[in-house]
XYZ file of C-alpha atoms in Angstrom:
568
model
C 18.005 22.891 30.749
C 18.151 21.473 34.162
C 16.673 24.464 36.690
C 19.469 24.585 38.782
C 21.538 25.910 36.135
C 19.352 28.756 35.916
C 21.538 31.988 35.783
C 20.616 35.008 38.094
C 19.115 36.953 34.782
C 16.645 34.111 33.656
C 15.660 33.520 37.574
C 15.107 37.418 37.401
C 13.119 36.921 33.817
C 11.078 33.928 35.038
C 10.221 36.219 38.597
C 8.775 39.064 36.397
C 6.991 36.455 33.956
C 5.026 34.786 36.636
C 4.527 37.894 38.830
C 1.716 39.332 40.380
C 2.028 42.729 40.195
C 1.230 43.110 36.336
C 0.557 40.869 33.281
C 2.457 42.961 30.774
C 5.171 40.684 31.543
C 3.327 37.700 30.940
C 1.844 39.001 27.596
C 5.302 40.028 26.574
C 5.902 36.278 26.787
C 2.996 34.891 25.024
C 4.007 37.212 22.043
C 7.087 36.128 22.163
C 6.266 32.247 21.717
C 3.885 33.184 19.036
C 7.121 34.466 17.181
C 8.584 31.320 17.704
C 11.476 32.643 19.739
C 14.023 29.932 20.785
C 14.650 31.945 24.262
C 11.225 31.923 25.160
C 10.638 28.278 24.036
C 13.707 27.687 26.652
C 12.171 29.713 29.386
C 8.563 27.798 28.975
C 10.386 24.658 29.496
C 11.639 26.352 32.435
C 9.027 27.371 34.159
C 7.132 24.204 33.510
C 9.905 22.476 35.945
C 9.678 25.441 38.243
C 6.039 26.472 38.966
C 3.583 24.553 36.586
C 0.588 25.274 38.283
C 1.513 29.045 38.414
C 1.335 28.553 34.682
C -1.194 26.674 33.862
C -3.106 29.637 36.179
C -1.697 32.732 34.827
C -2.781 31.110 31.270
C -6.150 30.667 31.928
C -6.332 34.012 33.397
C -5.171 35.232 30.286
C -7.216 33.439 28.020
C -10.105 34.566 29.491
C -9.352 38.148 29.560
C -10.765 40.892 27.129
C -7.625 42.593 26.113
C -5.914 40.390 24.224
C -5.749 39.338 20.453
C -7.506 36.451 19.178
C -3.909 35.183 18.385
C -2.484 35.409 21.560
C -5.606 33.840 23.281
C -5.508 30.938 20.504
C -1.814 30.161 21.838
C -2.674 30.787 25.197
C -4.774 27.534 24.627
C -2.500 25.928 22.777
C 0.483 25.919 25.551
C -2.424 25.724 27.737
C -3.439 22.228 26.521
C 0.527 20.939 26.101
C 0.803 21.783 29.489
C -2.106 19.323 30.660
C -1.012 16.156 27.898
C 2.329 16.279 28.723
C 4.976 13.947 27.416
C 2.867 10.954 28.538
C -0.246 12.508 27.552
C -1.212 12.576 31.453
C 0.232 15.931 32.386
C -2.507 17.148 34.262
C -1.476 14.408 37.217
C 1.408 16.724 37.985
C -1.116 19.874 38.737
C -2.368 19.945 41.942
C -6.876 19.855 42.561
C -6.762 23.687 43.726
C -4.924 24.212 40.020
C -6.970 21.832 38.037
C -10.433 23.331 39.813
C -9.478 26.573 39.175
C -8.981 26.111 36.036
C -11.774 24.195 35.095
C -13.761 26.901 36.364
C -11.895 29.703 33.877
C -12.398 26.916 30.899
C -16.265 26.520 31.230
C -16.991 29.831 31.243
C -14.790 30.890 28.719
C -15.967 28.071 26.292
C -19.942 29.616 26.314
C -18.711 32.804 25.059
C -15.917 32.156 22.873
C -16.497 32.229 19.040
C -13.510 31.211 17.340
C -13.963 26.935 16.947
C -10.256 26.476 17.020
C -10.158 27.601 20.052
C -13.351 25.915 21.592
C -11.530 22.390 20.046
C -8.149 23.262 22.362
C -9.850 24.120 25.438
C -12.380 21.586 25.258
C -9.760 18.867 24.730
C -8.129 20.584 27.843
C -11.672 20.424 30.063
C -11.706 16.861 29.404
C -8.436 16.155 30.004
C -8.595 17.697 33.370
C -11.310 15.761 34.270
C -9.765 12.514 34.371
C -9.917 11.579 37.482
C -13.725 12.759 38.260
C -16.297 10.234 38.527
C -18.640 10.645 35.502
C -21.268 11.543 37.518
C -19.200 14.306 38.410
C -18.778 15.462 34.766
C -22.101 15.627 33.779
C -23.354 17.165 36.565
C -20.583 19.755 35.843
C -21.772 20.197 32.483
C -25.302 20.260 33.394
C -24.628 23.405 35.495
C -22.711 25.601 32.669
C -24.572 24.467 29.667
C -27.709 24.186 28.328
C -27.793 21.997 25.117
C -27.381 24.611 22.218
C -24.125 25.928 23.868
C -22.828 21.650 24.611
C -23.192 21.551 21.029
C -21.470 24.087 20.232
C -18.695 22.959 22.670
C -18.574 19.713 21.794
C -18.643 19.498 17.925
C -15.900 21.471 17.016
C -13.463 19.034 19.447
C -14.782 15.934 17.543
C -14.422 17.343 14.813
C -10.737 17.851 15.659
C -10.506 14.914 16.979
C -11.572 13.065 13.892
C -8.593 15.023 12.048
C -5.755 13.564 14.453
C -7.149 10.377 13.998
C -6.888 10.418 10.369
C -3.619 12.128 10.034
C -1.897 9.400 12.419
C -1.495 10.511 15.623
C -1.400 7.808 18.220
C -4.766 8.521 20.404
C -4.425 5.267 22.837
C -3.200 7.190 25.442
C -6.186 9.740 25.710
C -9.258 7.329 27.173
C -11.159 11.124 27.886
C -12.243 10.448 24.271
C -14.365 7.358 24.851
C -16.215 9.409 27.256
C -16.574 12.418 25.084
C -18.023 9.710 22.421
C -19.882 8.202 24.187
C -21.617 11.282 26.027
C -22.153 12.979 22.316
C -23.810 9.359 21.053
C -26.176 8.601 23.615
C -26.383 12.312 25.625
C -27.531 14.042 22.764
C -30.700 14.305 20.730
C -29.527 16.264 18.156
C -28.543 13.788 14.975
C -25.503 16.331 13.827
C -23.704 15.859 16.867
C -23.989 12.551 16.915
C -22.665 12.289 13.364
C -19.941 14.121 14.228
C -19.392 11.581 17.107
C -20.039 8.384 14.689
C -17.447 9.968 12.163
C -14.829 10.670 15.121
C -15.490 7.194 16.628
C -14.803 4.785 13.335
C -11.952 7.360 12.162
C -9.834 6.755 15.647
C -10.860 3.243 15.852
C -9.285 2.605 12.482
C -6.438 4.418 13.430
C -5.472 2.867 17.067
C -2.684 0.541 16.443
C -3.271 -2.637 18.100
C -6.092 -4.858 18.644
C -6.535 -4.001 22.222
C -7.070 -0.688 21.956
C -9.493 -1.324 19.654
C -11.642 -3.225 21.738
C -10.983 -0.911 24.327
C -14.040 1.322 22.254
C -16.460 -1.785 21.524
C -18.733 -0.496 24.236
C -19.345 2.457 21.447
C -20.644 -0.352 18.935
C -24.155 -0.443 20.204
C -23.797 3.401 20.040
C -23.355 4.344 16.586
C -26.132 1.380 15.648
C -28.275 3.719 17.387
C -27.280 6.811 15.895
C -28.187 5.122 12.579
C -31.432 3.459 13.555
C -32.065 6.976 15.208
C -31.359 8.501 12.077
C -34.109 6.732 10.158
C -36.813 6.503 13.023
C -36.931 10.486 12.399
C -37.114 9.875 8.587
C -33.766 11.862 8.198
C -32.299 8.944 5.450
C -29.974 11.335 4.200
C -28.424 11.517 7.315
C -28.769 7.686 7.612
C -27.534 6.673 4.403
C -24.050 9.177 5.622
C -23.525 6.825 8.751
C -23.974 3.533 6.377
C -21.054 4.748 3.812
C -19.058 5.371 7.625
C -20.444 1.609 8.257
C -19.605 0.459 4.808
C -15.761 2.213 5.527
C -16.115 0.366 8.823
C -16.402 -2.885 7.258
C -14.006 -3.041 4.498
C -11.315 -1.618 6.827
C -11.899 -3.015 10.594
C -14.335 -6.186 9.968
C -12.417 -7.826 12.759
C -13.601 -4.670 15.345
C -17.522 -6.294 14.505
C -17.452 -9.733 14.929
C -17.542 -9.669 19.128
C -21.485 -8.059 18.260
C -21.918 -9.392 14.877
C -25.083 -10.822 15.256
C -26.557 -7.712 16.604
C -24.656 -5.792 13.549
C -26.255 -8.026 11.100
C -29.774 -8.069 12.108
C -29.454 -4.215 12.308
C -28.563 -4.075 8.724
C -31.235 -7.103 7.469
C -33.963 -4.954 9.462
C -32.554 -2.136 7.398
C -31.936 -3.642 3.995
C -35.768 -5.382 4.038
C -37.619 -2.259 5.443
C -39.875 -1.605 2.095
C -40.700 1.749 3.317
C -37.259 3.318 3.136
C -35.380 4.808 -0.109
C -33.691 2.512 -2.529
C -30.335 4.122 -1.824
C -30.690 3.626 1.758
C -31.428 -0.195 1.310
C -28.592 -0.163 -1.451
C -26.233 1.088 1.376
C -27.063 -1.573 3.885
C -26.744 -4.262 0.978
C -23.385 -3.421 0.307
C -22.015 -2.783 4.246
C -23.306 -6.442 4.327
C -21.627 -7.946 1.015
C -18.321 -5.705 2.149
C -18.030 -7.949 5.266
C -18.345 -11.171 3.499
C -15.582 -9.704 1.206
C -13.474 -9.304 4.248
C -11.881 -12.804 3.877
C -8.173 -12.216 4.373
C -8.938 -9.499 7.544
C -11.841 -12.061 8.989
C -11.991 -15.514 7.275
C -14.857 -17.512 7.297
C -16.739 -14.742 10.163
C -19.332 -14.633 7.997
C -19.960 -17.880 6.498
C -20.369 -18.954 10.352
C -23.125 -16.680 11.051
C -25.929 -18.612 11.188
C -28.736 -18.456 8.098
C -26.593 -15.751 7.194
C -25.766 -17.168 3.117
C -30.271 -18.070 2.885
C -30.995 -14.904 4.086
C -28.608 -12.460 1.939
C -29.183 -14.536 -1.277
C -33.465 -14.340 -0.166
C -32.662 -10.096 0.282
C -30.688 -10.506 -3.481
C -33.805 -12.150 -5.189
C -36.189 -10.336 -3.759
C -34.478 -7.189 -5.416
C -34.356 -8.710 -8.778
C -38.008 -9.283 -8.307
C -38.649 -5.941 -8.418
C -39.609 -5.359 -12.089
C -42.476 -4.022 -14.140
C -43.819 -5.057 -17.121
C -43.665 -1.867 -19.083
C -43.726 -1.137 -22.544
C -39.733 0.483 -22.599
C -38.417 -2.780 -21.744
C -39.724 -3.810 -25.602
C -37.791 -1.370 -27.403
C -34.119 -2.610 -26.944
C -33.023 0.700 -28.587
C -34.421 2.821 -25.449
C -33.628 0.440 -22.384
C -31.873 -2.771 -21.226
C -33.001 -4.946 -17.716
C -30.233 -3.594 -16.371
C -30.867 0.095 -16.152
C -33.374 -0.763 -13.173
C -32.313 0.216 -9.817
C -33.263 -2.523 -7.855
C -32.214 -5.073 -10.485
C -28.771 -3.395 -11.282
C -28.071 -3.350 -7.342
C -29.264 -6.938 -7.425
C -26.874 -7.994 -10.527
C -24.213 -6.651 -8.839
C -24.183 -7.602 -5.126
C -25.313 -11.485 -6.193
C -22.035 -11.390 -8.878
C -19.858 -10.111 -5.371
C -21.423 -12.161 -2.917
C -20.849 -15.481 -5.176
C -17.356 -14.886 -5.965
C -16.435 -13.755 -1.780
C -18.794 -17.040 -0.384
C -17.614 -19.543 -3.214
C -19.586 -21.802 -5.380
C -19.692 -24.612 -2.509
C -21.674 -22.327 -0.455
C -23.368 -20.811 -2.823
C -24.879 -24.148 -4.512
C -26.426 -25.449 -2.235
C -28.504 -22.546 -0.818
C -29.355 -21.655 -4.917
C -30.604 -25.218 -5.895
C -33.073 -24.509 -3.032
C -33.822 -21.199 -3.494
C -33.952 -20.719 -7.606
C -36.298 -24.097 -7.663
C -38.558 -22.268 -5.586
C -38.818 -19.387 -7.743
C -38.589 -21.205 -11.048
C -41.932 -23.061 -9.859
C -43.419 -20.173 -8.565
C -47.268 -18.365 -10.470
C -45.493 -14.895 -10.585
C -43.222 -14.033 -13.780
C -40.846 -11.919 -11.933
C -39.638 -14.640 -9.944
C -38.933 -16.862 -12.870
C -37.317 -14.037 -14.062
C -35.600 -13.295 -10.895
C -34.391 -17.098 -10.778
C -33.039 -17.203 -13.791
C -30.778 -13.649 -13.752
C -29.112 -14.991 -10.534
C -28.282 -18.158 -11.973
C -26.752 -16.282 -14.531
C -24.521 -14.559 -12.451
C -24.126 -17.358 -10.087
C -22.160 -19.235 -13.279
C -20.748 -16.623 -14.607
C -18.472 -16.448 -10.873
C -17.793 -19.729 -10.084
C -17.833 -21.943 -12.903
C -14.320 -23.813 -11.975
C -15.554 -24.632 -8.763
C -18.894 -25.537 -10.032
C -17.796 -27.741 -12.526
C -14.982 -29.848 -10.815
C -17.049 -29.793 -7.242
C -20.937 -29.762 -8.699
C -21.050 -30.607 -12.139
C -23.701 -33.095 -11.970
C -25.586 -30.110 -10.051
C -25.081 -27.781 -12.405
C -25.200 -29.062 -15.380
C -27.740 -31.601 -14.952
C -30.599 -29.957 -12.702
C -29.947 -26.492 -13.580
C -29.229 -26.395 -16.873
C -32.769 -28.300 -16.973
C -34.486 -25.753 -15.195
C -33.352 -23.027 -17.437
C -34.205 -24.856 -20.722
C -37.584 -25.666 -18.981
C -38.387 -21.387 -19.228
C -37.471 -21.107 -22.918
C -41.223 -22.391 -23.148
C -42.761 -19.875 -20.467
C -45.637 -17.755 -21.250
C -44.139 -14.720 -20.340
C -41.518 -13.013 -22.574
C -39.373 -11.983 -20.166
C -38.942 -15.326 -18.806
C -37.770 -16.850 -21.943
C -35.348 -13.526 -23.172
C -33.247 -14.300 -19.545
C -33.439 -18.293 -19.926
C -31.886 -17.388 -23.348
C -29.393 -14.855 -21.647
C -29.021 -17.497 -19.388
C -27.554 -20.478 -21.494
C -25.329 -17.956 -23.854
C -23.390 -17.602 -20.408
C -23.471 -21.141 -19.582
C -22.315 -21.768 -23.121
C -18.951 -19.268 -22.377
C -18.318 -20.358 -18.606
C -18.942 -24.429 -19.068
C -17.275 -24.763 -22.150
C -16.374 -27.379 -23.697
C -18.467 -29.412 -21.129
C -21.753 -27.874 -21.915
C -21.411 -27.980 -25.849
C -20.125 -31.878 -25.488
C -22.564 -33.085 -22.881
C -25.369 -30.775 -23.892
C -25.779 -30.039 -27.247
C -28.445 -32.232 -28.230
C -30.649 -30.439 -25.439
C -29.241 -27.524 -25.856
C -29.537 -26.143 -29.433
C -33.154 -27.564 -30.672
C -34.502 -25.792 -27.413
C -32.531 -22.479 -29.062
C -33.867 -22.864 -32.820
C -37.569 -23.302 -31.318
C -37.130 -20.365 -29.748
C -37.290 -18.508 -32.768
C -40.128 -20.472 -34.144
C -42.249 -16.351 -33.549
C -40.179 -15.831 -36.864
C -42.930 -17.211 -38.724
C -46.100 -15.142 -37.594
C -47.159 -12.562 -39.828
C -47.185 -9.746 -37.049
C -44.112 -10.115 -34.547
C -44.527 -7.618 -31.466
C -41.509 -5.919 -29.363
C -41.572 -8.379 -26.691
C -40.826 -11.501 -29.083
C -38.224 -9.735 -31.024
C -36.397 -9.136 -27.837
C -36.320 -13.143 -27.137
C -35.861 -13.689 -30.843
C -32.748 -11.214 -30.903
C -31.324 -12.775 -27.910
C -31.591 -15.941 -29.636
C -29.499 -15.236 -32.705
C -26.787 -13.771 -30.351
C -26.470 -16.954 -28.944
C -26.117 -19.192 -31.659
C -23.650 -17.170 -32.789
C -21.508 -17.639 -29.250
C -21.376 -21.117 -29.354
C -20.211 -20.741 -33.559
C -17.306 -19.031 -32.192
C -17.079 -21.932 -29.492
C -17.684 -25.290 -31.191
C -18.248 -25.243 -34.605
C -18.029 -28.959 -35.145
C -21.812 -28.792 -33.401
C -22.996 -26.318 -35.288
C -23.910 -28.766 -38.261
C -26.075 -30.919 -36.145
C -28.704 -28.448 -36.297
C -27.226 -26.587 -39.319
C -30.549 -26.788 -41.524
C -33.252 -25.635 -38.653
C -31.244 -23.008 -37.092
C -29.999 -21.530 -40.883
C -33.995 -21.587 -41.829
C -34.791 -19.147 -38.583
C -32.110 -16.879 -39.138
C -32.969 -16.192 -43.354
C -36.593 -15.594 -41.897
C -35.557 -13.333 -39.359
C -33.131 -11.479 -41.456
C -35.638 -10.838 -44.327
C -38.844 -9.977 -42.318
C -39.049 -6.351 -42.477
C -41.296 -6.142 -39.640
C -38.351 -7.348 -37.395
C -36.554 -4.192 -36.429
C -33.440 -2.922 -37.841
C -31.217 -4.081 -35.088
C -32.605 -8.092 -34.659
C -32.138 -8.200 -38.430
C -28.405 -7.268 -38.185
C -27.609 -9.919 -35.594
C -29.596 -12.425 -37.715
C -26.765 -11.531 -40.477
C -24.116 -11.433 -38.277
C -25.448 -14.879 -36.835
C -25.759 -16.425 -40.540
C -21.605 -15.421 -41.093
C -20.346 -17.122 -38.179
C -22.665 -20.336 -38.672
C -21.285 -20.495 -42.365
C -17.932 -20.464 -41.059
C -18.277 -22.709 -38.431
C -20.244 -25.158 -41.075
C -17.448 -24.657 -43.832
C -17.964 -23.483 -47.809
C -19.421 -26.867 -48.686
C -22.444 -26.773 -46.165
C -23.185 -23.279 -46.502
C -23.053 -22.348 -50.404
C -26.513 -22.733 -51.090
C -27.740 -20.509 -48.510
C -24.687 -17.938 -48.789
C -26.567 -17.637 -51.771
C -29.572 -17.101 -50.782
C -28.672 -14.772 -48.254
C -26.428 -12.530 -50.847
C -29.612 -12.137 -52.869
C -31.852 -11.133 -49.964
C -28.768 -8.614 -49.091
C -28.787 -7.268 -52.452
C -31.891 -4.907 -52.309
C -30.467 -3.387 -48.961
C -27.079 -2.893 -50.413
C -28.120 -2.171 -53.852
C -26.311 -4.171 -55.447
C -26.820 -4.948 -58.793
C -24.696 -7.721 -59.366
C -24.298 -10.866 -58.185
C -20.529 -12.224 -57.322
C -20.458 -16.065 -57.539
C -19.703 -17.868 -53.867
C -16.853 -20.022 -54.535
């Protein structure tokens, strides 16, 4: 309603609401909007028009005031607050200094003794929003005088906290630039690490939520801030507060990698220093592996930003190997009933950021910077590198074998296949069990072209292997190698039979021995069976009667069976 049209009665209401004589009047009012009253909704636009900073006065007196309910105080702040955003969010400009000093004054001191946080988050908002047009200098020197820093925490938290919940429920917060410099002030103002978590959450949650590009740069200078609330974090040895801001990061990066790559070489050596600093928890290295593997994933939002960075592809596959180097040689590994290499933390993490990194960087990038690196290792004194080598060249083929093969084949299949069937003869167990692993996944991802090319290499290399089958005492260690073997052979049976009969004879010998040496364990003897089945099958009837025969009478005492059924 235009105020003009006012009728003598509402002039007469609006007169007694904003009076001076008593506030009964006024709290009459405020109970009345609390009901939700579509008169007094009417008359609060009203009075807006008329006599704004009257209001915005009388409310602050109000709110400050020890008679009134915690309700009516709460939506004292809450028309309080509407009355300084506005329509445009920049209400406050039509208040005049004497209105907004006045009640700045009313809001600090009522903020240090109020309780209720809902409240503190409105009238905080409200400070701030009145304080626009001071120079920052200004502001802090204001909040130096009213609080120390247990009550600014207790001011400030609960308002980024609310803040943080617009920004995830959608509200548009481009038009409110007071945030940045409640941000920033709670990032690098404050020592103490849960308001600055509380700032770090606000910050990424409203940055993913401003709608175009520009306002998002608009916050970049807040970048180098929540870096240091992280490397903060861990300088005090509080990880678990550390490893909270890397799953914000690791949010960050999946959702806004664009927002990072104005400082992403800052970004990225933060998170190498990170990832590579021995002396911090697993998880927290874990974290900063995978905020780093979640950017190169980033393709469609930022393609190619990190294939540009440079040394970025050496580095992160160096960080990967070194984590699959990070294995002991203890006696649960031998007994494959108990444990498997994978249930190692550093190893699994490994596994599993080398199989995301190869499939987001591509098999032309990745080449390259492997050949280099897995040579190195493969040629290296210590065991766990070979080892090391030879589980990321498993995964490596197991991601990109297309691009590999049509791009690299001659690299592939030629050097590195070489270097893996160069292990199956290392001294160390290990070594040989994940060359073995090793080729059963080159068999699956480069077929036919490994079985075609390859086979002559390929399966003597596998029946020596199990040449342990003939010592009188086999220990754990052999039996894993020896078990891995069989599974193999029995892969590429399924895959190319017609190469099977090449080395029918040698690899049919290893497998009877294995299967009837009852100092092989229970399991290695059952994959030896299962081995002999689909090598008879691939073979056909005629090859394999004789030792299906064989075999059935060796089966016999396990089965008890006590009579023989003739193979046809």
């Amino acid at each position: 309603m235009d105020i003009s049209e006012l009728t003598q009665f509402q002039r007469a209401q609006m007169e007694a609401i904003l009076g001076s004589d008593s506030s009964v009047h006024f709290e009459t009012f405020i109970s009345d909007l609390m009901s939700s009253s579509s008169e007094a909704e009417s008359m609060l636009d009203m009075i807006k028009q008329e006599n704004s900073n009257l209001l915005a006065v009388k409310l602050a007196n109000l709110l400050d005031s020890p008679h009134i309910t915690d309700d009516s105080r709460a939506k004292c702040a809450i028309v309080l607050q509407n009355l300084f955003f506005g329509d445009d969010g920049y209400g406050w400009r039509n208040l005049s200094l004497s209105t907004r000093s006045s009640v700045q004054c009313i809001l600090l001191n009522r903020i240090k003794i109020e309780e209720s946080k809902s409240i503190i988050q409105n009238l905080y908002i409200t400070l701030c929003v009145s304080l626009q047009d001071n120079k920052e200098s200004e502001v802090r020197s204001l909040f130096n005088q009213y609080y120390d820093s247990s009550i600014y925490i207790k001011v400030i938290e609960p308002a980024l906290s609310l803040v943080s919940q617009c920004a995830k429920q959608g509200e548009d917060l481009s038009s409110a630039p007071w945030i940045k410099d409640i941000l920033l002030g709670a990032l690098n103002g404050c020592s103490d690490m849960r308001l600055r978590m509380a700032a770090l959450r606000a910050a990424i949650d409203i940055i993913q939520c401003l709608p175009s590009s520009n306002d998002k740069d608009w916050y970049q200078g807040l970048l180098p801030a929540l870096l240091g609330t992280l490397t903060e974090a861990l300088n005090k040895g509080e990880e678990v507060t550390a490893r909270e801001a890397l799953e914000h990061f690791v949010e960050f990066a999946e959702n806004e990698p664009r927002f990072l790559r104005m400082q992403l070489v800052e970004v990225v050596a933060t998170m190498f220093e990170i990832a590579e600093n021995e002396s911090l928890e697993k998880e927290t290295r874990h974290l900063t592996i995978k905020f780093l593997i979640t950017l190169v994933e980033a393709k469609k939002e930022a393609p190619g930003m990190m294939k540009k960075l440079p040394l970025f592809t050496s580095n992160c596959f160096a960080m990967l190997l070194k984590l699959l180097q990070d294995v002991e040689d203890e006696p649960p590994w031998n007994n494959i009933h108990k444990v498997a290499f994978w249930e190692y933390g550093n190893i699994m993490v490994g596994i599993c950021y080398f199989d995301r990194l190869s499939r987001a960087l591509g098999a032309k990038t990745i080449a390259p910077v492997a050949k280099e690196q897995l040579s190195a290792c493969l040629a290296a004194p210590d065991w766990e590198k070979r080892h090391a080598a030879l589980l990321a060249l498993a995964v490596i083929s197991e991601c990109c074998p297309k691009v590999m093969l049509t791009s690299m084949e001659e690299l592939v299949l030629n050097y590195f296949l070489n270097m893996v069937l160069n292990c199956f003869h290392d001294p160390h167990p290990r070594v040989r069990w994940a060359a073995i692993r090793a080729i059963a996944l080159f068999s699956t991802f480069f077929c036919p072209q490994l079985q075609e090319q390859f086979h002559d290499q390929v399966l003597p290399t596998l029946a020596a292997a199990m040449a342990d089958f003939q010592n009188p005492i086999i220990q754990n260690d052999k039996q894993m190698v020896q078990d891995a073997a069989s599974m193999v052979f029995t892969g590429i049976a399924k895959l190319s039979k017609e190469y099977c009969r090449i080395n029918y004879d040698t690899v049919m010998q290893y497998l009877k021995t294995a299967m009837a040496n009852r100092n092989f364990n229970v399991l290695g003897r059952a994959r030896a069976i299962y081995s002999i089945s689909y090598l008879g099958f691939a073979v056909g009837k005629e090859k394999f009667r004789d030792d299906a025969k064989q075999v059935f009478y060796k089966l016999c005492p396990v089965t008890n069976t006590s009579s023989l059924v003739t193979y046809e």
